[in-house]
PDB file of C-alpha atoms in Angstrom:
ATOM      1  CA  MET A   1     -92.949 106.573  94.558  1.00 49.00           C
ATOM      2  CA  ARG A   2     -90.210 105.272  92.256  1.00 76.00           C
ATOM      3  CA  LEU A   3     -87.562 107.324  94.101  1.00 95.00           C
ATOM      4  CA  GLY A   4     -86.370 108.967  90.900  1.00 95.00           C
ATOM      5  CA  LEU A   5     -84.404 105.839  89.935  1.00 96.00           C
ATOM      6  CA  PRO A   6     -84.253 103.449  86.971  1.00 95.00           C
ATOM      7  CA  ASP A   7     -86.485 100.404  87.369  1.00 93.00           C
ATOM      8  CA  SER A   8     -83.419  98.124  87.413  1.00 95.00           C
ATOM      9  CA  ILE A   9     -82.179  99.477  90.776  1.00 96.00           C
ATOM     10  CA  ARG A  10     -82.488  97.074  93.707  1.00 97.00           C
ATOM     11  CA  ALA A  11     -80.286  98.667  96.398  1.00 98.00           C
ATOM     12  CA  CYS A  12     -79.040 102.066  97.588  1.00 98.00           C
ATOM     13  CA  LEU A  13     -75.497 103.053  98.609  1.00 98.00           C
ATOM     14  CA  PHE A  14     -75.240 106.339 100.494  1.00 98.00           C
ATOM     15  CA  ASP A  15     -72.237 108.440 101.399  1.00 97.00           C
ATOM     16  CA  LEU A  16     -72.512 109.930 104.897  1.00 96.00           C
ATOM     17  CA  ASP A  17     -71.119 113.451 105.321  1.00 91.00           C
ATOM     18  CA  GLY A  18     -72.946 115.955 103.155  1.00 92.00           C
ATOM     19  CA  VAL A  19     -75.426 113.403 101.803  1.00 97.00           C
ATOM     20  CA  LEU A  20     -77.126 112.127 104.934  1.00 97.00           C
ATOM     21  CA  THR A  21     -75.762 114.320 107.706  1.00 95.00           C
ATOM     22  CA  GLN A  22     -74.806 117.970 107.996  1.00 89.00           C
ATOM     23  CA  THR A  23     -71.252 117.119 109.004  1.00 85.00           C
ATOM     24  CA  ALA A  24     -69.418 118.060 105.803  1.00 81.00           C
ATOM     25  CA  LYS A  25     -69.112 121.653 107.079  1.00 83.00           C
ATOM     26  CA  VAL A  26     -67.701 120.321 110.357  1.00 87.00           C
ATOM     27  CA  HIS A  27     -65.103 118.291 108.467  1.00 88.00           C
ATOM     28  CA  ALA A  28     -64.195 121.282 106.282  1.00 90.00           C
ATOM     29  CA  ALA A  29     -63.733 123.459 109.367  1.00 91.00           C
ATOM     30  CA  ALA A  30     -61.565 120.814 111.044  1.00 93.00           C
ATOM     31  CA  TRP A  31     -59.397 120.398 107.947  1.00 96.00           C
ATOM     32  CA  LYS A  32     -58.942 124.184 107.756  1.00 97.00           C
ATOM     33  CA  THR A  33     -57.931 124.509 111.401  1.00 97.00           C
ATOM     34  CA  MET A  34     -55.455 121.635 111.156  1.00 97.00           C
ATOM     35  CA  PHE A  35     -53.891 122.711 107.840  1.00 98.00           C
ATOM     36  CA  ASP A  36     -53.746 126.408 108.730  1.00 97.00           C
ATOM     37  CA  ASP A  37     -52.007 125.624 112.023  1.00 97.00           C
ATOM     38  CA  TYR A  38     -49.506 123.437 110.179  1.00 97.00           C
ATOM     39  CA  LEU A  39     -48.875 125.918 107.352  1.00 97.00           C
ATOM     40  CA  ARG A  40     -48.566 128.854 109.772  1.00 97.00           C
ATOM     41  CA  GLU A  41     -45.947 126.984 111.777  1.00 96.00           C
ATOM     42  CA  ARG A  42     -44.113 125.916 108.608  1.00 95.00           C
ATOM     43  CA  ASP A  43     -44.295 129.099 106.504  1.00 95.00           C
ATOM     44  CA  GLY A  44     -44.858 131.872 109.025  1.00 94.00           C
ATOM     45  CA  PRO A  45     -47.598 134.523 109.147  1.00 92.00           C
ATOM     46  CA  GLY A  46     -47.553 134.975 105.360  1.00 93.00           C
ATOM     47  CA  PHE A  47     -48.793 131.407 104.725  1.00 96.00           C
ATOM     48  CA  ARG A  48     -51.553 130.733 102.180  1.00 96.00           C
ATOM     49  CA  PRO A  49     -54.568 129.402 104.111  1.00 97.00           C
ATOM     50  CA  PHE A  50     -56.530 126.253 103.287  1.00 98.00           C
ATOM     51  CA  ASP A  51     -59.695 127.131 101.357  1.00 96.00           C
ATOM     52  CA  LYS A  52     -62.513 125.189 103.000  1.00 90.00           C
ATOM     53  CA  VAL A  53     -64.548 125.213  99.785  1.00 88.00           C
ATOM     54  CA  ALA A  54     -62.144 124.899  96.843  1.00 91.00           C
ATOM     55  CA  ASP A  55     -59.329 122.968  98.576  1.00 95.00           C
ATOM     56  CA  TYR A  56     -61.774 120.815 100.526  1.00 92.00           C
ATOM     57  CA  ASP A  57     -63.700 119.792  97.406  1.00 88.00           C
ATOM     58  CA  GLU A  58     -60.619 119.196  95.275  1.00 90.00           C
ATOM     59  CA  TYR A  59     -58.223 117.459  97.642  1.00 94.00           C
ATOM     60  CA  VAL A  60     -59.850 115.959 100.745  1.00 93.00           C
ATOM     61  CA  ASP A  61     -63.614 115.526 100.467  1.00 87.00           C
ATOM     62  CA  GLY A  62     -64.644 111.870 100.396  1.00 83.00           C
ATOM     63  CA  LYS A  63     -61.106 110.510 100.652  1.00 88.00           C
ATOM     64  CA  PRO A  64     -59.530 108.523 103.493  1.00 88.00           C
ATOM     65  CA  ARG A  65     -57.965 110.902 106.003  1.00 90.00           C
ATOM     66  CA  ASP A  66     -54.298 110.215 105.208  1.00 93.00           C
ATOM     67  CA  ASP A  67     -54.954 110.319 101.449  1.00 93.00           C
ATOM     68  CA  GLY A  68     -56.657 113.698 101.782  1.00 94.00           C
ATOM     69  CA  THR A  69     -53.822 115.079 103.894  1.00 96.00           C
ATOM     70  CA  ARG A  70     -51.230 113.883 101.411  1.00 96.00           C
ATOM     71  CA  SER A  71     -53.198 115.156  98.411  1.00 96.00           C
ATOM     72  CA  PHE A  72     -53.611 118.693  99.717  1.00 97.00           C
ATOM     73  CA  LEU A  73     -50.022 119.059 100.905  1.00 97.00           C
ATOM     74  CA  ALA A  74     -48.758 117.758  97.559  1.00 97.00           C
ATOM     75  CA  SER A  75     -50.751 120.540  95.876  1.00 97.00           C
ATOM     76  CA  ARG A  76     -48.594 122.969  97.864  1.00 96.00           C
ATOM     77  CA  GLY A  77     -45.385 121.145  96.958  1.00 96.00           C
ATOM     78  CA  ILE A  78     -45.037 119.649 100.437  1.00 96.00           C
ATOM     79  CA  GLU A  79     -44.096 115.976 100.891  1.00 94.00           C
ATOM     80  CA  PRO A  80     -43.974 115.146 104.611  1.00 93.00           C
ATOM     81  CA  SER A  81     -43.109 111.716 105.973  1.00 96.00           C
ATOM     82  CA  GLY A  82     -45.696 109.032 106.482  1.00 94.00           C
ATOM     83  CA  ASP A  83     -45.519 109.574 110.231  1.00 96.00           C
ATOM     84  CA  GLU A  84     -46.190 113.291 109.792  1.00 96.00           C
ATOM     85  CA  ILE A  85     -49.134 112.572 107.495  1.00 96.00           C
ATOM     86  CA  HIS A  86     -50.583 110.244 110.106  1.00 95.00           C
ATOM     87  CA  ARG A  87     -50.025 112.760 112.915  1.00 97.00           C
ATOM     88  CA  LEU A  88     -51.805 115.504 111.010  1.00 97.00           C
ATOM     89  CA  GLY A  89     -54.689 113.161 110.207  1.00 94.00           C
ATOM     90  CA  LEU A  90     -55.092 112.279 113.871  1.00 94.00           C
ATOM     91  CA  ARG A  91     -55.137 115.973 114.759  1.00 96.00           C
ATOM     92  CA  LYS A  92     -57.876 116.569 112.213  1.00 94.00           C
ATOM     93  CA  ASN A  93     -59.907 113.698 113.661  1.00 91.00           C
ATOM     94  CA  GLU A  94     -59.535 115.084 117.187  1.00 93.00           C
ATOM     95  CA  LEU A  95     -60.923 118.403 115.971  1.00 94.00           C
ATOM     96  CA  VAL A  96     -63.874 116.733 114.230  1.00 89.00           C
ATOM     97  CA  LEU A  97     -64.809 114.721 117.311  1.00 88.00           C
ATOM     98  CA  ARG A  98     -64.642 117.814 119.502  1.00 90.00           C
ATOM     99  CA  MET A  99     -66.804 119.813 117.095  1.00 88.00           C
ATOM    100  CA  ILE A 100     -69.357 117.007 116.821  1.00 85.00           C
ATOM    101  CA  HIS A 101     -69.477 116.729 120.615  1.00 84.00           C
ATOM    102  CA  GLU A 102     -70.001 120.483 120.942  1.00 85.00           C
ATOM    103  CA  ARG A 103     -72.478 120.929 118.082  1.00 82.00           C
ATOM    104  CA  GLY A 104     -74.184 117.542 117.822  1.00 82.00           C
ATOM    105  CA  VAL A 105     -75.126 115.817 114.548  1.00 87.00           C
ATOM    106  CA  GLN A 106     -78.153 116.600 112.427  1.00 91.00           C
ATOM    107  CA  ALA A 107     -79.425 114.614 109.475  1.00 95.00           C
ATOM    108  CA  TYR A 108     -80.833 116.431 106.459  1.00 96.00           C
ATOM    109  CA  ASP A 109     -84.632 116.298 106.618  1.00 96.00           C
ATOM    110  CA  GLY A 110     -84.882 115.488 102.909  1.00 97.00           C
ATOM    111  CA  SER A 111     -82.437 112.622 103.303  1.00 97.00           C
ATOM    112  CA  VAL A 112     -84.452 111.150 106.165  1.00 97.00           C
ATOM    113  CA  ARG A 113     -87.595 111.358 104.034  1.00 96.00           C
ATOM    114  CA  TYR A 114     -85.774 109.628 101.214  1.00 97.00           C
ATOM    115  CA  LEU A 115     -84.378 106.888 103.457  1.00 97.00           C
ATOM    116  CA  ARG A 116     -87.856 106.246 104.779  1.00 96.00           C
ATOM    117  CA  ALA A 117     -89.288 106.033 101.255  1.00 96.00           C
ATOM    118  CA  ALA A 118     -86.513 103.700 100.094  1.00 97.00           C
ATOM    119  CA  THR A 119     -87.120 101.435 103.073  1.00 95.00           C
ATOM    120  CA  GLU A 120     -90.866 101.395 102.430  1.00 94.00           C
ATOM    121  CA  ALA A 121     -90.163 100.530  98.789  1.00 94.00           C
ATOM    122  CA  GLY A 122     -88.170  97.492  99.919  1.00 95.00           C
ATOM    123  CA  LEU A 123     -84.745  98.690  98.776  1.00 97.00           C
ATOM    124  CA  PRO A 124     -81.947  97.653 101.162  1.00 98.00           C
ATOM    125  CA  CYS A 125     -79.546 100.456 102.050  1.00 98.00           C
ATOM    126  CA  ALA A 126     -75.841 100.653 102.859  1.00 98.00           C
ATOM    127  CA  VAL A 127     -73.801 103.589 104.091  1.00 98.00           C
ATOM    128  CA  VAL A 128     -70.365 103.859 102.443  1.00 98.00           C
ATOM    129  CA  SER A 129     -68.061 106.405 104.045  1.00 95.00           C
ATOM    130  CA  SER A 130     -64.352 107.003 104.484  1.00 91.00           C
ATOM    131  CA  SER A 131     -65.057 108.222 108.031  1.00 89.00           C
ATOM    132  CA  THR A 132     -63.815 106.122 110.944  1.00 89.00           C
ATOM    133  CA  ASN A 133     -66.524 107.785 113.068  1.00 89.00           C
ATOM    134  CA  CYS A 134     -69.387 106.677 110.821  1.00 93.00           C
ATOM    135  CA  LYS A 135     -71.113 104.409 113.346  1.00 92.00           C
ATOM    136  CA  ASP A 136     -71.143 107.089 116.053  1.00 88.00           C
ATOM    137  CA  VAL A 137     -72.373 109.765 113.641  1.00 91.00           C
ATOM    138  CA  LEU A 138     -75.245 107.555 112.413  1.00 94.00           C
ATOM    139  CA  ALA A 139     -76.263 106.867 115.996  1.00 90.00           C
ATOM    140  CA  ALA A 140     -76.033 110.536 116.987  1.00 86.00           C
ATOM    141  CA  ALA A 141     -78.194 111.503 114.003  1.00 92.00           C
ATOM    142  CA  GLY A 142     -80.732 108.769 114.825  1.00 93.00           C
ATOM    143  CA  ILE A 143     -80.622 107.111 111.395  1.00 96.00           C
ATOM    144  CA  GLU A 144     -78.540 103.972 111.968  1.00 96.00           C
ATOM    145  CA  HIS A 145     -81.633 101.729 111.782  1.00 96.00           C
ATOM    146  CA  PHE A 146     -82.047 102.440 108.065  1.00 98.00           C
ATOM    147  CA  PHE A 147     -78.874 100.583 107.105  1.00 98.00           C
ATOM    148  CA  ALA A 148     -78.367  96.858 106.686  1.00 95.00           C
ATOM    149  CA  VAL A 149     -74.684  97.390 105.817  1.00 98.00           C
ATOM    150  CA  ARG A 150     -71.981  99.855 106.866  1.00 98.00           C
ATOM    151  CA  VAL A 151     -68.679 100.119 104.971  1.00 98.00           C
ATOM    152  CA  ASP A 152     -66.669 102.842 106.697  1.00 96.00           C
ATOM    153  CA  GLY A 153     -63.026 103.739 107.207  1.00 93.00           C
ATOM    154  CA  ASN A 154     -62.591 101.015 109.813  1.00 95.00           C
ATOM    155  CA  VAL A 155     -64.060  98.331 107.553  1.00 97.00           C
ATOM    156  CA  ALA A 156     -61.948  99.550 104.643  1.00 96.00           C
ATOM    157  CA  HIS A 157     -58.812  99.242 106.764  1.00 94.00           C
ATOM    158  CA  GLU A 158     -59.742  95.753 107.971  1.00 97.00           C
ATOM    159  CA  ARG A 159     -60.437  94.513 104.420  1.00 97.00           C
ATOM    160  CA  GLY A 160     -57.598  96.389 102.725  1.00 97.00           C
ATOM    161  CA  LEU A 161     -59.950  98.387 100.499  1.00 97.00           C
ATOM    162  CA  SER A 162     -58.693 101.412  98.599  1.00 95.00           C
ATOM    163  CA  GLY A 163     -60.526 104.660  99.341  1.00 92.00           C
ATOM    164  CA  LYS A 164     -62.447 106.889  96.962  1.00 92.00           C
ATOM    165  CA  PRO A 165     -62.021 107.761  94.098  1.00 94.00           C
ATOM    166  CA  ALA A 166     -61.344 104.007  93.772  1.00 96.00           C
ATOM    167  CA  PRO A 167     -64.699 102.154  93.689  1.00 98.00           C
ATOM    168  CA  ASP A 168     -63.648  99.454  96.186  1.00 98.00           C
ATOM    169  CA  THR A 169     -65.766 100.546  99.167  1.00 98.00           C
ATOM    170  CA  PHE A 170     -68.905 100.963  97.074  1.00 98.00           C
ATOM    171  CA  LEU A 171     -68.299  97.591  95.445  1.00 98.00           C
ATOM    172  CA  ALA A 172     -67.976  96.075  98.918  1.00 98.00           C
ATOM    173  CA  GLY A 173     -71.255  97.683  99.965  1.00 98.00           C
ATOM    174  CA  ALA A 174     -73.048  96.241  96.946  1.00 98.00           C
ATOM    175  CA  ALA A 175     -71.523  92.800  97.557  1.00 98.00           C
ATOM    176  CA  ASP A 176     -72.581  92.888 101.214  1.00 98.00           C
ATOM    177  CA  LEU A 177     -76.134  93.711 100.089  1.00 98.00           C
ATOM    178  CA  ARG A 178     -75.859  90.849  97.582  1.00 98.00           C
ATOM    179  CA  VAL A 179     -76.546  92.891  94.479  1.00 98.00           C
ATOM    180  CA  GLU A 180     -74.514  93.543  91.353  1.00 98.00           C
ATOM    181  CA  PRO A 181     -73.086  97.051  90.876  1.00 98.00           C
ATOM    182  CA  ALA A 182     -75.422  97.593  87.920  1.00 98.00           C
ATOM    183  CA  GLU A 183     -78.357  97.016  90.304  1.00 98.00           C
ATOM    184  CA  ALA A 184     -77.257  99.661  92.835  1.00 98.00           C
ATOM    185  CA  VAL A 185     -77.414 103.444  93.000  1.00 98.00           C
ATOM    186  CA  VAL A 186     -74.673 105.599  94.540  1.00 98.00           C
ATOM    187  CA  TYR A 187     -75.520 108.873  96.310  1.00 98.00           C
ATOM    188  CA  GLU A 188     -72.520 111.199  96.703  1.00 97.00           C
ATOM    189  CA  ASP A 189     -71.718 114.865  97.296  1.00 95.00           C
ATOM    190  CA  ALA A 190     -67.938 114.521  96.883  1.00 92.00           C
ATOM    191  CA  LEU A 191     -66.246 114.688  93.495  1.00 94.00           C
ATOM    192  CA  ALA A 192     -64.068 111.722  94.468  1.00 93.00           C
ATOM    193  CA  GLY A 193     -67.150 109.766  95.526  1.00 95.00           C
ATOM    194  CA  VAL A 194     -69.008 110.430  92.281  1.00 97.00           C
ATOM    195  CA  ALA A 195     -65.897 109.366  90.371  1.00 97.00           C
ATOM    196  CA  ALA A 196     -65.846 106.173  92.429  1.00 97.00           C
ATOM    197  CA  GLY A 197     -69.472 105.468  91.554  1.00 98.00           C
ATOM    198  CA  ARG A 198     -68.764 105.893  87.872  1.00 97.00           C
ATOM    199  CA  ALA A 199     -65.564 103.816  88.025  1.00 98.00           C
ATOM    200  CA  GLY A 200     -67.493 100.975  89.655  1.00 98.00           C
ATOM    201  CA  HIS A 201     -70.021 100.881  86.786  1.00 98.00           C
ATOM    202  CA  PHE A 202     -72.984 101.306  89.107  1.00 98.00           C
ATOM    203  CA  GLY A 203     -76.466 101.419  87.675  1.00 98.00           C
ATOM    204  CA  PHE A 204     -77.053 105.062  88.620  1.00 98.00           C
ATOM    205  CA  VAL A 205     -75.035 107.820  90.314  1.00 98.00           C
ATOM    206  CA  VAL A 206     -76.797 110.685  92.078  1.00 98.00           C
ATOM    207  CA  GLY A 207     -74.721 113.796  92.773  1.00 98.00           C
ATOM    208  CA  VAL A 208     -75.859 115.812  95.788  1.00 98.00           C
ATOM    209  CA  ASP A 209     -74.884 119.445  95.321  1.00 96.00           C
ATOM    210  CA  ARG A 210     -74.644 121.211  98.685  1.00 91.00           C
ATOM    211  CA  VAL A 211     -72.025 123.807  97.675  1.00 86.00           C
ATOM    212  CA  GLY A 212     -72.774 124.868  94.093  1.00 91.00           C
ATOM    213  CA  GLN A 213     -70.684 122.342  92.158  1.00 92.00           C
ATOM    214  CA  ALA A 214     -73.357 120.753  89.976  1.00 96.00           C
ATOM    215  CA  GLU A 215     -71.295 120.936  86.778  1.00 96.00           C
ATOM    216  CA  GLN A 216     -68.255 119.377  88.459  1.00 96.00           C
ATOM    217  CA  LEU A 217     -70.389 116.543  89.808  1.00 97.00           C
ATOM    218  CA  ARG A 218     -71.728 115.856  86.316  1.00 97.00           C
ATOM    219  CA  ALA A 219     -68.238 116.049  84.861  1.00 97.00           C
ATOM    220  CA  HIS A 220     -67.051 113.432  87.374  1.00 96.00           C
ATOM    221  CA  GLY A 221     -69.825 111.034  86.382  1.00 97.00           C
ATOM    222  CA  ALA A 222     -73.139 111.883  88.082  1.00 98.00           C
ATOM    223  CA  ASP A 223     -76.186 110.778  86.068  1.00 98.00           C
ATOM    224  CA  THR A 224     -78.324 113.389  87.812  1.00 97.00           C
ATOM    225  CA  VAL A 225     -77.646 116.166  90.322  1.00 98.00           C
ATOM    226  CA  VAL A 226     -79.983 117.399  93.063  1.00 98.00           C
ATOM    227  CA  GLU A 227     -79.559 119.854  95.901  1.00 97.00           C
ATOM    228  CA  ASP A 228     -81.543 117.627  98.251  1.00 96.00           C
ATOM    229  CA  LEU A 229     -82.581 113.977  97.999  1.00 97.00           C
ATOM    230  CA  ALA A 230     -86.223 114.944  98.551  1.00 96.00           C
ATOM    231  CA  GLU A 231     -86.187 116.420  95.036  1.00 96.00           C
ATOM    232  CA  LEU A 232     -86.099 112.865  93.697  1.00 97.00           C
ATOM    233  CA  LEU A 233     -89.325 112.125  95.563  1.00 94.00           C
ATOM    234  CA  GLU A 234     -90.990 115.326  94.383  1.00 68.00           C
ATOM    235  CA  ASP A 235     -90.039 114.620  90.782  1.00 52.00           C
ATOM    236  CA  ASP A 236     -91.737 111.216  90.970  1.00 45.00           C
ATOM    237  CA  ALA A 237     -94.639 111.976  93.292  1.00 42.00           C
TER     238      ALA A 237
END
């Protein structure tokens, strides 16, 4: 199997939520609960709710927590203080952790198949996520052993890396795997993440379409779009 990739690719950089694990829906639900509570308190019962598909994809998916909070509220003409942004982000994280504890974490079967094939092909893998809970989620899903490198929200904070759509975290993942960006492939389901892959001039960008946004993923820079990573194996089998 050639993994559906150009022959020049020597390493794989995977986003976490929505690409490897079925936690994107958990994050969307947590964002909605947090924002709706905030907007209801601010605007009263006639508030306009957070849309966990359109608003999630456009303003928060793939971004660091505070950036996502700020981006969505700005779309509603709201500019809270930095302390308020941070407080809301912490509330969202509390909700995510509770939901993960209650529901558990499941990896996509096709993604596990793909990780196994990439490992067998000798391609080193990194996980690149804005989540500060990345390590725990990988462990809960039973897939942490596939990754030689983890660049998550904690690592980004420690190194002063800008979040997606800036390419910094993906560039750090490639550097930690000791490959050039042109030798690495980025796998992303978030529009901001795909844009980051394109901005970093990576050798190949795979958009993973879990919510029917194939055209948007292509418009943001995906070289190919699949609904499941296993499709790349089937195409090349």
